[in-house]
Short mmCIF file of C-alpha atoms in Angstrom, two decimals:
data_model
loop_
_atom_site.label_atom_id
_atom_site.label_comp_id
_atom_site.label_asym_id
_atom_site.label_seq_id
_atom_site.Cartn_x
_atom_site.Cartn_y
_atom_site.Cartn_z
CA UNK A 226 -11.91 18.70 98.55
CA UNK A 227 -14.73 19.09 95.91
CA UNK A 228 -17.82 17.28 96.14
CA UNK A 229 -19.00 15.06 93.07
CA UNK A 230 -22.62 14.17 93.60
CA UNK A 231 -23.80 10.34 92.75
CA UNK A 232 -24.76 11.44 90.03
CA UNK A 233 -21.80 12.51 88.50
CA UNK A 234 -19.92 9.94 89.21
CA UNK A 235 -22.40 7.91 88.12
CA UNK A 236 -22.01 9.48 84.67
CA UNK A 237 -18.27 9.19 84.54
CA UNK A 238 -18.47 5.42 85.35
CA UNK A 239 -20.09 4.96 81.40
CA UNK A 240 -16.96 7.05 79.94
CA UNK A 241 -14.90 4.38 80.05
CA UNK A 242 -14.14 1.23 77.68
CA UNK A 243 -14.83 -1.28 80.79
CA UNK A 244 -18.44 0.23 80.62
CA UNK A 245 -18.92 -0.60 77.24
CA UNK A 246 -17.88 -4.09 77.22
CA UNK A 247 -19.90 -5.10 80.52
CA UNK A 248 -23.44 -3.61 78.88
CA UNK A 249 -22.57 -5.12 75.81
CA UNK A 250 -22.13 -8.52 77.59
CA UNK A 251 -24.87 -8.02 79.54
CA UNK A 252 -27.09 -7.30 76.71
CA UNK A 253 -25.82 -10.58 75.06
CA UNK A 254 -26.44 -12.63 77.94
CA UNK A 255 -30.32 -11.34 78.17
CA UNK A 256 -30.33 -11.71 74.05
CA UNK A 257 -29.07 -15.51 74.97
CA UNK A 258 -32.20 -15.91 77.19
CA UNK A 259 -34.48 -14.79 73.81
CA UNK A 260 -35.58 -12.02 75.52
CA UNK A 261 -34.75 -8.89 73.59
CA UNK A 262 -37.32 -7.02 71.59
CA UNK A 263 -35.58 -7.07 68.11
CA UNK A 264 -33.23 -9.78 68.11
CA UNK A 265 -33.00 -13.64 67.98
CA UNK A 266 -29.56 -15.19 68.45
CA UNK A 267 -28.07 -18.36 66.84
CA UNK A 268 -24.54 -19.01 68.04
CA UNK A 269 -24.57 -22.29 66.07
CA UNK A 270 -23.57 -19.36 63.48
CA UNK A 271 -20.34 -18.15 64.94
CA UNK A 272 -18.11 -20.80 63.48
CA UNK A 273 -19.03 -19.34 59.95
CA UNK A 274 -18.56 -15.52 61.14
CA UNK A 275 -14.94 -17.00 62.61
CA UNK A 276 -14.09 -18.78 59.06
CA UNK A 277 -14.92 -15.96 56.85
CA UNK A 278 -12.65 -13.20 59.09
CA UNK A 279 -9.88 -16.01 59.12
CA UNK A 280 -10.36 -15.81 55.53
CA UNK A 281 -10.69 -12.79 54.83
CA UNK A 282 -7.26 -11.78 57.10
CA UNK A 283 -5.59 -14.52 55.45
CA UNK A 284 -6.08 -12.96 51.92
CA UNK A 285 -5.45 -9.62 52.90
CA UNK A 286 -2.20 -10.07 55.00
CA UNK A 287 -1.23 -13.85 54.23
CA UNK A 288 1.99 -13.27 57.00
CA UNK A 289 -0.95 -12.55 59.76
CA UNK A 290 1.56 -9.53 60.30
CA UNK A 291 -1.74 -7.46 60.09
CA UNK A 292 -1.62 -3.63 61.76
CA UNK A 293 -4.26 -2.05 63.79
CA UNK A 294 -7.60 -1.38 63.21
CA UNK A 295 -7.51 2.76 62.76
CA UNK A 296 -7.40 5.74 60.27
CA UNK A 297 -4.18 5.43 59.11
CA UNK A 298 -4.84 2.42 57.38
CA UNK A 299 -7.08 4.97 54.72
CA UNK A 300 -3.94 7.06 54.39
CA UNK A 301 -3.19 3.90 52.41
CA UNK A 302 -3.91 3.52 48.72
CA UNK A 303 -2.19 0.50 46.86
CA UNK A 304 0.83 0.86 48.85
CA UNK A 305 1.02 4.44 48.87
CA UNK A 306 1.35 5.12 52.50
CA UNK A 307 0.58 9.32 51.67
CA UNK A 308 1.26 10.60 55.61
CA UNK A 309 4.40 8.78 56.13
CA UNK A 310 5.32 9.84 53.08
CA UNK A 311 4.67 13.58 53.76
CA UNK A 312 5.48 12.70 57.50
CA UNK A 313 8.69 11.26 56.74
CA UNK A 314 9.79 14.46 54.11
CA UNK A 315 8.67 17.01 56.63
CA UNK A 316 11.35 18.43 58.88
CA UNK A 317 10.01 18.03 62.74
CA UNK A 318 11.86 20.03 65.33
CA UNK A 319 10.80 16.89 67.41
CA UNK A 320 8.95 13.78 67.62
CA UNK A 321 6.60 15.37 69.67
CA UNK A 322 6.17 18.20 67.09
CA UNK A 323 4.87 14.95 64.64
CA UNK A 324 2.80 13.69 66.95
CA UNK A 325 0.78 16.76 67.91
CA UNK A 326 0.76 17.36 63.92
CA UNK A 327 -0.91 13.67 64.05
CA UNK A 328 -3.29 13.85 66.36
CA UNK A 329 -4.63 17.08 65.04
CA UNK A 330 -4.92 14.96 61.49
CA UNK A 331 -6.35 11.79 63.63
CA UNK A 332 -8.58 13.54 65.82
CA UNK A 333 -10.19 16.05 62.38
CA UNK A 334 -10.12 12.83 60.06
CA UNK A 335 -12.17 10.86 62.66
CA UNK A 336 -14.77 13.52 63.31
CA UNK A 337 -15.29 13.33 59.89
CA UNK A 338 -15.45 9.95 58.99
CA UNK A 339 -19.04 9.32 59.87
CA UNK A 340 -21.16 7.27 57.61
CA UNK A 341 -21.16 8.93 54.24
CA UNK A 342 -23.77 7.03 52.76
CA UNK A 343 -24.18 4.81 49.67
CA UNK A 344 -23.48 7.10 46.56
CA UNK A 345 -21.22 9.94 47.90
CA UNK A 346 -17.59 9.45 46.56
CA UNK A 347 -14.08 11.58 46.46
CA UNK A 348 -12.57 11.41 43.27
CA UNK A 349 -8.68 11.30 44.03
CA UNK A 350 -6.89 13.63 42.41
CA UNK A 351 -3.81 10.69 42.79
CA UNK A 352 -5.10 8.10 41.40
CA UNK A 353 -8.37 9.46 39.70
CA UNK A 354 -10.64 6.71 41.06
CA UNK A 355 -13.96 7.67 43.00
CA UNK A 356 -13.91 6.43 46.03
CA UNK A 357 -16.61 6.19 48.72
CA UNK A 358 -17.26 6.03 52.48
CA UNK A 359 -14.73 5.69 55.12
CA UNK A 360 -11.33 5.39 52.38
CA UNK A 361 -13.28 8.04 50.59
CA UNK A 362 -13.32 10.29 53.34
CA UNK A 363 -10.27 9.19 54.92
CA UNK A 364 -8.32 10.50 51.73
CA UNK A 365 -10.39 13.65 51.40
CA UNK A 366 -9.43 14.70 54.99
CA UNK A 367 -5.81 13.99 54.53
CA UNK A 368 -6.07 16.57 51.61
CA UNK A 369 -7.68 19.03 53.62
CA UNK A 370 -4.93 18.56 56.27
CA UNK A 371 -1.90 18.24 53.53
CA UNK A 372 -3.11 21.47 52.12
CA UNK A 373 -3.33 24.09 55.06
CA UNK A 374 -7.28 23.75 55.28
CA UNK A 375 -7.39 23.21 59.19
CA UNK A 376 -3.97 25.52 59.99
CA UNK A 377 -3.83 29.58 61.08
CA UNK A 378 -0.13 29.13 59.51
CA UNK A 379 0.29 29.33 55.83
CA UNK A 380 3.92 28.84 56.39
CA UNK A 381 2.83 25.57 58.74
CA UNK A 382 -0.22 23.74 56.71
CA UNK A 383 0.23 20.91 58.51
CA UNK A 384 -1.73 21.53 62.05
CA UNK A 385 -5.60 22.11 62.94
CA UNK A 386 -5.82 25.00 64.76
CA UNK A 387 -8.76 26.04 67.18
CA UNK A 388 -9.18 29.17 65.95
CA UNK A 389 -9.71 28.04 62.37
CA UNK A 390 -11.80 24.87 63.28
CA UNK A 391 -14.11 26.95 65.52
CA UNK A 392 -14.71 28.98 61.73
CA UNK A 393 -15.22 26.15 59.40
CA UNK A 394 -18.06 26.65 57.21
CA UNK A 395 -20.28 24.44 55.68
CA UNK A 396 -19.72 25.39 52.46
CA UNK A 397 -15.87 24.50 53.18
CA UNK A 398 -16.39 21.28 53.34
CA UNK A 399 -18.70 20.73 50.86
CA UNK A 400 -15.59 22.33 48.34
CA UNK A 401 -13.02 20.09 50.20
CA UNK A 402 -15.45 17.04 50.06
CA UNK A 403 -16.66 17.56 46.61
CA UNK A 404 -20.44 17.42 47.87
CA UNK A 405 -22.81 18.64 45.37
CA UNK A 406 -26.28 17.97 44.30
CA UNK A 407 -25.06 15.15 42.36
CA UNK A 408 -22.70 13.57 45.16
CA UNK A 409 -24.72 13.86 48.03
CA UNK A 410 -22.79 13.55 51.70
CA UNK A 411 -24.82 12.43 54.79
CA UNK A 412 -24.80 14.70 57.50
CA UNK A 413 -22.58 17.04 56.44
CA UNK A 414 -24.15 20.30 58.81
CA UNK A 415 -23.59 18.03 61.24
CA UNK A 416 -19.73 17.28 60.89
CA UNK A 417 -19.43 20.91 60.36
CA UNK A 418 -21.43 21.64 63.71
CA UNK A 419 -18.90 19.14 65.01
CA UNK A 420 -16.21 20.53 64.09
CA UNK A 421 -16.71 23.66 65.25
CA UNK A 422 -17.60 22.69 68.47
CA UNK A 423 -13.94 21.06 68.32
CA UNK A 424 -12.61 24.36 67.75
CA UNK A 425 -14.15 25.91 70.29
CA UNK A 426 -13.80 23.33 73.08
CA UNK A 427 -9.94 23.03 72.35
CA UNK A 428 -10.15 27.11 72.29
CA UNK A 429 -11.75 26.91 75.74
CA UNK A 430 -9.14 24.78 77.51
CA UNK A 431 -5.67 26.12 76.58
CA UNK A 432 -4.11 24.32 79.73
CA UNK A 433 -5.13 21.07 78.17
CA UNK A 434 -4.35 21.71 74.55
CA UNK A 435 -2.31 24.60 74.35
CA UNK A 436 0.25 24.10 76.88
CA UNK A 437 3.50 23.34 74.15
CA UNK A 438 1.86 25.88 71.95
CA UNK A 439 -1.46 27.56 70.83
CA UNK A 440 -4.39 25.91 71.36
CA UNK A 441 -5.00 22.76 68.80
CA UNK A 442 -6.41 19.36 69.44
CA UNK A 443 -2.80 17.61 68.84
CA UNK A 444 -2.21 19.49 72.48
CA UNK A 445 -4.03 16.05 73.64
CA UNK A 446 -0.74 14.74 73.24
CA UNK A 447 1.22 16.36 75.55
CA UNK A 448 -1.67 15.60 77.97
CA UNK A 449 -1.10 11.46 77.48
CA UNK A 450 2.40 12.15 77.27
CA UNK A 451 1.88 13.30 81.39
CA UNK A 452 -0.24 10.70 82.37
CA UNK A 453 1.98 8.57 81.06
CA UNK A 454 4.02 6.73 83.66
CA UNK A 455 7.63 5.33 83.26
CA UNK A 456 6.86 5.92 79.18
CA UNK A 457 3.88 3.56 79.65
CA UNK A 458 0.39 4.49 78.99
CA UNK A 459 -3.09 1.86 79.06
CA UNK A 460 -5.26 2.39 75.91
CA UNK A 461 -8.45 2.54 78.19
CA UNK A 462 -6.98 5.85 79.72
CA UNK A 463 -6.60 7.06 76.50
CA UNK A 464 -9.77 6.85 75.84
CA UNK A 465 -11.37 7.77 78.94
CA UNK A 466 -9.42 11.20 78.53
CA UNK A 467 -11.18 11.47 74.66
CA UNK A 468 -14.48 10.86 76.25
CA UNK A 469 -14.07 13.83 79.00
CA UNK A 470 -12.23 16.25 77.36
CA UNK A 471 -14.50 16.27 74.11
CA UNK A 472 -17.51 15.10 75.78
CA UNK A 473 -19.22 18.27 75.59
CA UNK A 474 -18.81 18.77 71.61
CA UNK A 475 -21.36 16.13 71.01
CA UNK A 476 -24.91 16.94 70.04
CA UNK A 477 -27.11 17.29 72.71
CA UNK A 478 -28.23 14.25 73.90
CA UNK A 479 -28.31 12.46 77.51
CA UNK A 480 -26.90 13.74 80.31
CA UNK A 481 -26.54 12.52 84.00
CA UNK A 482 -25.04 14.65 86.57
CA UNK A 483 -24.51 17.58 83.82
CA UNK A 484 -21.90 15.54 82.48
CA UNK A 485 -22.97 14.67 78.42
CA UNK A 486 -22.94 11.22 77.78
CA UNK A 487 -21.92 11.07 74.27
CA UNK A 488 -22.65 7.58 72.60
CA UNK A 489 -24.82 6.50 74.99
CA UNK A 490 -28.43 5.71 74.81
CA UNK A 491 -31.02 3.85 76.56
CA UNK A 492 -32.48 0.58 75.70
CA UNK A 493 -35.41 -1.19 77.93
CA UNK A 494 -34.00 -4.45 78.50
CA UNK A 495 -30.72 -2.90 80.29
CA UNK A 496 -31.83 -2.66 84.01
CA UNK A 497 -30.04 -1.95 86.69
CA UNK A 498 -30.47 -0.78 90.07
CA UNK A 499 -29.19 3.15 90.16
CA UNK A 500 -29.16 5.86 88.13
CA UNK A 501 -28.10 4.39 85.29
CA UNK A 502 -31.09 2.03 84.47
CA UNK A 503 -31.46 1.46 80.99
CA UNK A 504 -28.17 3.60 79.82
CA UNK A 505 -25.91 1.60 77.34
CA UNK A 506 -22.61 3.79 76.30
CA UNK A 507 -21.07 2.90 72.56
CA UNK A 508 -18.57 5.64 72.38
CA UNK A 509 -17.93 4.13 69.32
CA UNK A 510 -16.51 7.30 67.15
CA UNK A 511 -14.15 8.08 70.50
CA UNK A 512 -12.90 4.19 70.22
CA UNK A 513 -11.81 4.26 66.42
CA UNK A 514 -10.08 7.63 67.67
CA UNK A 515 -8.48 5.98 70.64
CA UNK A 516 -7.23 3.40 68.30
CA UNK A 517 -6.27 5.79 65.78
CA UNK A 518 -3.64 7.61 68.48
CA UNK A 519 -2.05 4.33 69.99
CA UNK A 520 0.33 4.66 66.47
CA UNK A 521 1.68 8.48 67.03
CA UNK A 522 2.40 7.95 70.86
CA UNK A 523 4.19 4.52 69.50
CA UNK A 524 6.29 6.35 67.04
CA UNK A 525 7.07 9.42 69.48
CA UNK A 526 8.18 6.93 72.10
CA UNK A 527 5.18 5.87 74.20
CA UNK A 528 4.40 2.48 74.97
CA UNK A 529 0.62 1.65 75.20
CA UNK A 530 0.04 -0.84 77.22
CA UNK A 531 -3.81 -2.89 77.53
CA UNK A 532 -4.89 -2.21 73.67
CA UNK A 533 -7.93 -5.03 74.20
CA UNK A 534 -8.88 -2.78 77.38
CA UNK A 535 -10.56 -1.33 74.37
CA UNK A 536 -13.59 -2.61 73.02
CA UNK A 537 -15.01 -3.72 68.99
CA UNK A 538 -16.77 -1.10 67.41
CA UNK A 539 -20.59 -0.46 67.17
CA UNK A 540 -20.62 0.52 63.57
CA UNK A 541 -22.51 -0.92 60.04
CA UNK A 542 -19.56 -3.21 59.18
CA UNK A 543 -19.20 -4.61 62.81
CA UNK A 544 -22.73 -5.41 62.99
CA UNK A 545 -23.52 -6.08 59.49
CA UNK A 546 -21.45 -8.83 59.53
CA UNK A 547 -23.64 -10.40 62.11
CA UNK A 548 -26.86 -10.02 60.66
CA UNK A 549 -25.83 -11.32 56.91
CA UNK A 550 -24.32 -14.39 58.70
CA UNK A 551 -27.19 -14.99 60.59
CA UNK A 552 -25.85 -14.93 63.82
CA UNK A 553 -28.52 -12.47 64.43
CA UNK A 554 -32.00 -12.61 63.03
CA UNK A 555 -34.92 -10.16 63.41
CA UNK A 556 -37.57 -10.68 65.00
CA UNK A 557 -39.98 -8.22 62.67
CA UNK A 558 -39.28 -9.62 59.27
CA UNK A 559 -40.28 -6.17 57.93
CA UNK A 560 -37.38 -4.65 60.26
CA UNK A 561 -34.83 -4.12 56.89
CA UNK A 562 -37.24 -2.18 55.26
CA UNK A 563 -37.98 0.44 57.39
CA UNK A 564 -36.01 3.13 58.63
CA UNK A 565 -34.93 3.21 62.32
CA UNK A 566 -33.49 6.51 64.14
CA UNK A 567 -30.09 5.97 65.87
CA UNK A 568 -31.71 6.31 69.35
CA UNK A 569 -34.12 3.48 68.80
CA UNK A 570 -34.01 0.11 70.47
CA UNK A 571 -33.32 -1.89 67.69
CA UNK A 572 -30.54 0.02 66.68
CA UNK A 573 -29.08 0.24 70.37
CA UNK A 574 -29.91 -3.15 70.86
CA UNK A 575 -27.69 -4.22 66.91
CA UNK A 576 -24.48 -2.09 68.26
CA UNK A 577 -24.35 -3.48 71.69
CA UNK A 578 -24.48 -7.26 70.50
CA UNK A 579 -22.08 -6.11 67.97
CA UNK A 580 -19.67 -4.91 70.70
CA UNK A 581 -20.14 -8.41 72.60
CA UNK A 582 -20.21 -10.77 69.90
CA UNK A 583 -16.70 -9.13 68.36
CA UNK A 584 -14.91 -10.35 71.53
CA UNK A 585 -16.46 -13.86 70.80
CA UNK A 586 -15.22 -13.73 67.23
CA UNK A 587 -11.52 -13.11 68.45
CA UNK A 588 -11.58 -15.39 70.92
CA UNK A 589 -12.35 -18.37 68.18
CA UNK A 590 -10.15 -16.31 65.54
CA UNK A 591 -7.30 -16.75 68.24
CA UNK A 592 -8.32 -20.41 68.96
CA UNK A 593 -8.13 -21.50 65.34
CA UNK A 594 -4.48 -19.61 64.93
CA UNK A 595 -3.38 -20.80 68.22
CA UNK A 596 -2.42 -17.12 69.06
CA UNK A 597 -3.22 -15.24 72.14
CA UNK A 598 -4.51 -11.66 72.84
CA UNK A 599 -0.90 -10.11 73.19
CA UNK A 600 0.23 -11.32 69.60
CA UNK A 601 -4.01 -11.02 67.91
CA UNK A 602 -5.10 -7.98 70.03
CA UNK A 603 -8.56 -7.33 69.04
CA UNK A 604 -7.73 -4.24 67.88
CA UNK A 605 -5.89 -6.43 64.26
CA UNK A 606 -8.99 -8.96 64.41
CA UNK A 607 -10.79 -5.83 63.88
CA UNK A 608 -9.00 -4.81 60.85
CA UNK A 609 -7.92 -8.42 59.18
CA UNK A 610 -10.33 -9.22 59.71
CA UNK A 611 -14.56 -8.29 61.02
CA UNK A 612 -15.01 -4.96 59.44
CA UNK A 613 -13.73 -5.95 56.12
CA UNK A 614 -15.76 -9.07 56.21
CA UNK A 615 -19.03 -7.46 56.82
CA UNK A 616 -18.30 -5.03 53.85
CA UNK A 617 -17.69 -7.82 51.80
CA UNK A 618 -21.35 -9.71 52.99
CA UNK A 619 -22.46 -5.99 52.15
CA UNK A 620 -21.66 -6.23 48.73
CA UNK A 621 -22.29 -9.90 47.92
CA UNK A 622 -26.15 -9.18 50.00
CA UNK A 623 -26.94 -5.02 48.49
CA UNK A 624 -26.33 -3.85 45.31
CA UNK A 625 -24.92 -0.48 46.87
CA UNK A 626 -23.18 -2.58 49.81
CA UNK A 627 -25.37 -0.65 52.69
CA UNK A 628 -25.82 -2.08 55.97
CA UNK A 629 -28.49 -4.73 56.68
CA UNK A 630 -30.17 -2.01 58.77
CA UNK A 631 -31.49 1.81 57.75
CA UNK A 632 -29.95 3.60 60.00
CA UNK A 633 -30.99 7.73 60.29
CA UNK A 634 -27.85 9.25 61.36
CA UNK A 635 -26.94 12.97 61.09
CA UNK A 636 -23.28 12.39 60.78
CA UNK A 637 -21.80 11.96 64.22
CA UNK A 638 -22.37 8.50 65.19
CA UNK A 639 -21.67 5.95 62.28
#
């Protein structure tokens, strides 16, 4: 029987959604008190956060049929659904041969799909329109994928392979993501670092992701597919395997027990008694993947059980919405105008309340539509819905729709 010291397993108690949401909440409650160091509260302004993502869900899917929240929603353009229409055309020797194929595409697109910044856009070959952020980059890595960038196999483009991820040059990505001088990415050594690290990792561990074939991230699958009892599988494990079996390709940042922590950082006002004083986990990137996977292991036969065991994300959008509501409300007044690095408290402090006031927003989204959390799973709140809602206060408020807040980032965390 190995021995796990307290402090590992005090580690592996934040890589997990349940974590998430009980900071989060707990950060809320002390923000309720007016006792946070950035932040004011005014939940008088939650009604009008509720109306405008009723609205904005009603416009945008007026049958409230509306999907999940995840990447395959910027495989979309006007209808085009591009991977199911290469999916659907390309001859599988299984549906578990598709679903490794998409989680290699779902796990690469993700790691990419950091914040790109304000002016950096991906002129579609398709379509010819320039388009920016995550849709910009959400198109740009299906290309990538589509055309063999990722795969060892000319005759087989359609795979990431470790090998060829653990190679991945920065210079291929700026060709693939048409960054130049001119069309400026954020953080693009970083997703290149971070992809690499991918290919290595995945490299490292062939009896996780090489045990139906060589080593590729879309081996993940076949790992779910085992955990998976009687065909049923809860979201929160799927994430909780993301956050330990890629936990290590993440910058260096904190760690407790050796184990990294990934999205995780420490904010004063977050005490507790043990180890973990101060520690407030996000895993925000590894949620939008978890979300992103719930579709392939649908559509190869799995049934995912407990998708709100997963939390809202702590990105821009999320939170944006928030502030240019006025739900929340600085306490510096010269706060927007200044820079603030990722780790810092007032950026900690933004994502976490973002996190906890999401599951307020469904709750009154649900009230108003008389639906509960099995048919409205946060997870279609989240795309009807909040994120497209604070992009559209983004625009109205910015002229190049940015968030409310300067965030530094080096590509691996927005």
């Amino acid at each position: 029987m190995s021995f796990v010291s307290p402090e590992t397993s005090a580690a592996l108690s934040l890589l997990n959604a349940g974590a998430v949401r009980e900071r989060a909440h707990r950060m809320l409650a002390i923000g309720l008190e007016d006792k946070l160091p950035n932040f004011r509260i005014h939940l008088d302004r939650m009604a009008s956060a509720v109306d405008l993502v009723l609205e904005t869900t009603r416009k945008a899917y007026p049958s409230l049929e509306v999907p999940f929240h995840s990447r395959w929603r910027h495989f979309v353009m006007s209808g085009d659904d591009r991977w199911a229409a290469l999916a659907d055309n390309t001859a599988w020797s299984d549906r578990a041969a598709r679903a490794r194929a998409e989680f290699d595409l779902a796990i690469v697109s993700v790691f990419l799909d950091a914040g790109a910044g304000p002016t950096w856009r991906y002129q579609d070959p398709k379509t010819e329109l320039a388009i920016g952020r995550s849709e910009g980059l959400g198109l740009a890595s299906l290309a990538m994928f589509a055309g063999g960038v990722f795969s060892a196999n000319p005759q087989a483009p359609l795979r990431a392979d470790a090998s060829v991820l653990a190679k991945l040059g920065v210079a291929d990505l700026q060709n693939n993501l048409q960054v130049s001088p001119t069309n400026p990415l954020v953080g693009i050594d970083g997703r290149a670092d971070l992809l690499r690290c991918l290919g290595a990792l995945v490299a490292s561990k062939p009896e996780i992701f090489g045990s139906h074939d060589t080593p590729r991230p879309g081996g993940l699958f076949d790992r779910l597919v085992a955990l998976a009892k009687d065909g049923r599988l809860p979201a929160p494990t799927i994430l909780s395997e993301l956050l330990q079996q890629f936990g290590p390709i993440w910058p260096s940042r904190l760690t407790l027990g050796g184990i990294a922590l990934g999205d995780c950082w420490k904010h004063p006002s977050l005490v507790t008694a043990d180890v973990t004083n101060g520690l407030v986990p996000l895993h925000k990137l590894s949620q939008w993947l978890a979300y992103s996977l719930i579709e392939p292991l649908q559509t190869a036969g799995i049934t995912v059980t407990d998708i709100d065991g997963l939390t809202g994300l702590a990105e821009y959008r999320n939170g944006g919405l928030f502030i240019d509501i006025g739900v929340l409300t600085f306490r510096d007044a010269d706060a927007p105008q200044r820079e603030h690095d990722v780790a810092s408290s007032m950026v900690v402090e933004w994502r976490a309340l973002t996190v906890a006031l999401l599951d307020r927003t469904a709750e009154g989204v649900r009230q108003r539509l008389q639906l509960d959390s099995t048919s409205l799973p946060l997870a279609k709140v989240l795309e009807g819905g909040t994120w497209a809602a604070g992009r559209l206060l983004a625009r109205e408020r910015r002229a190049d729709a940015s968030p409310p807040i300067k965030v530094i980032s080096d590509g691996t965390v927005f």
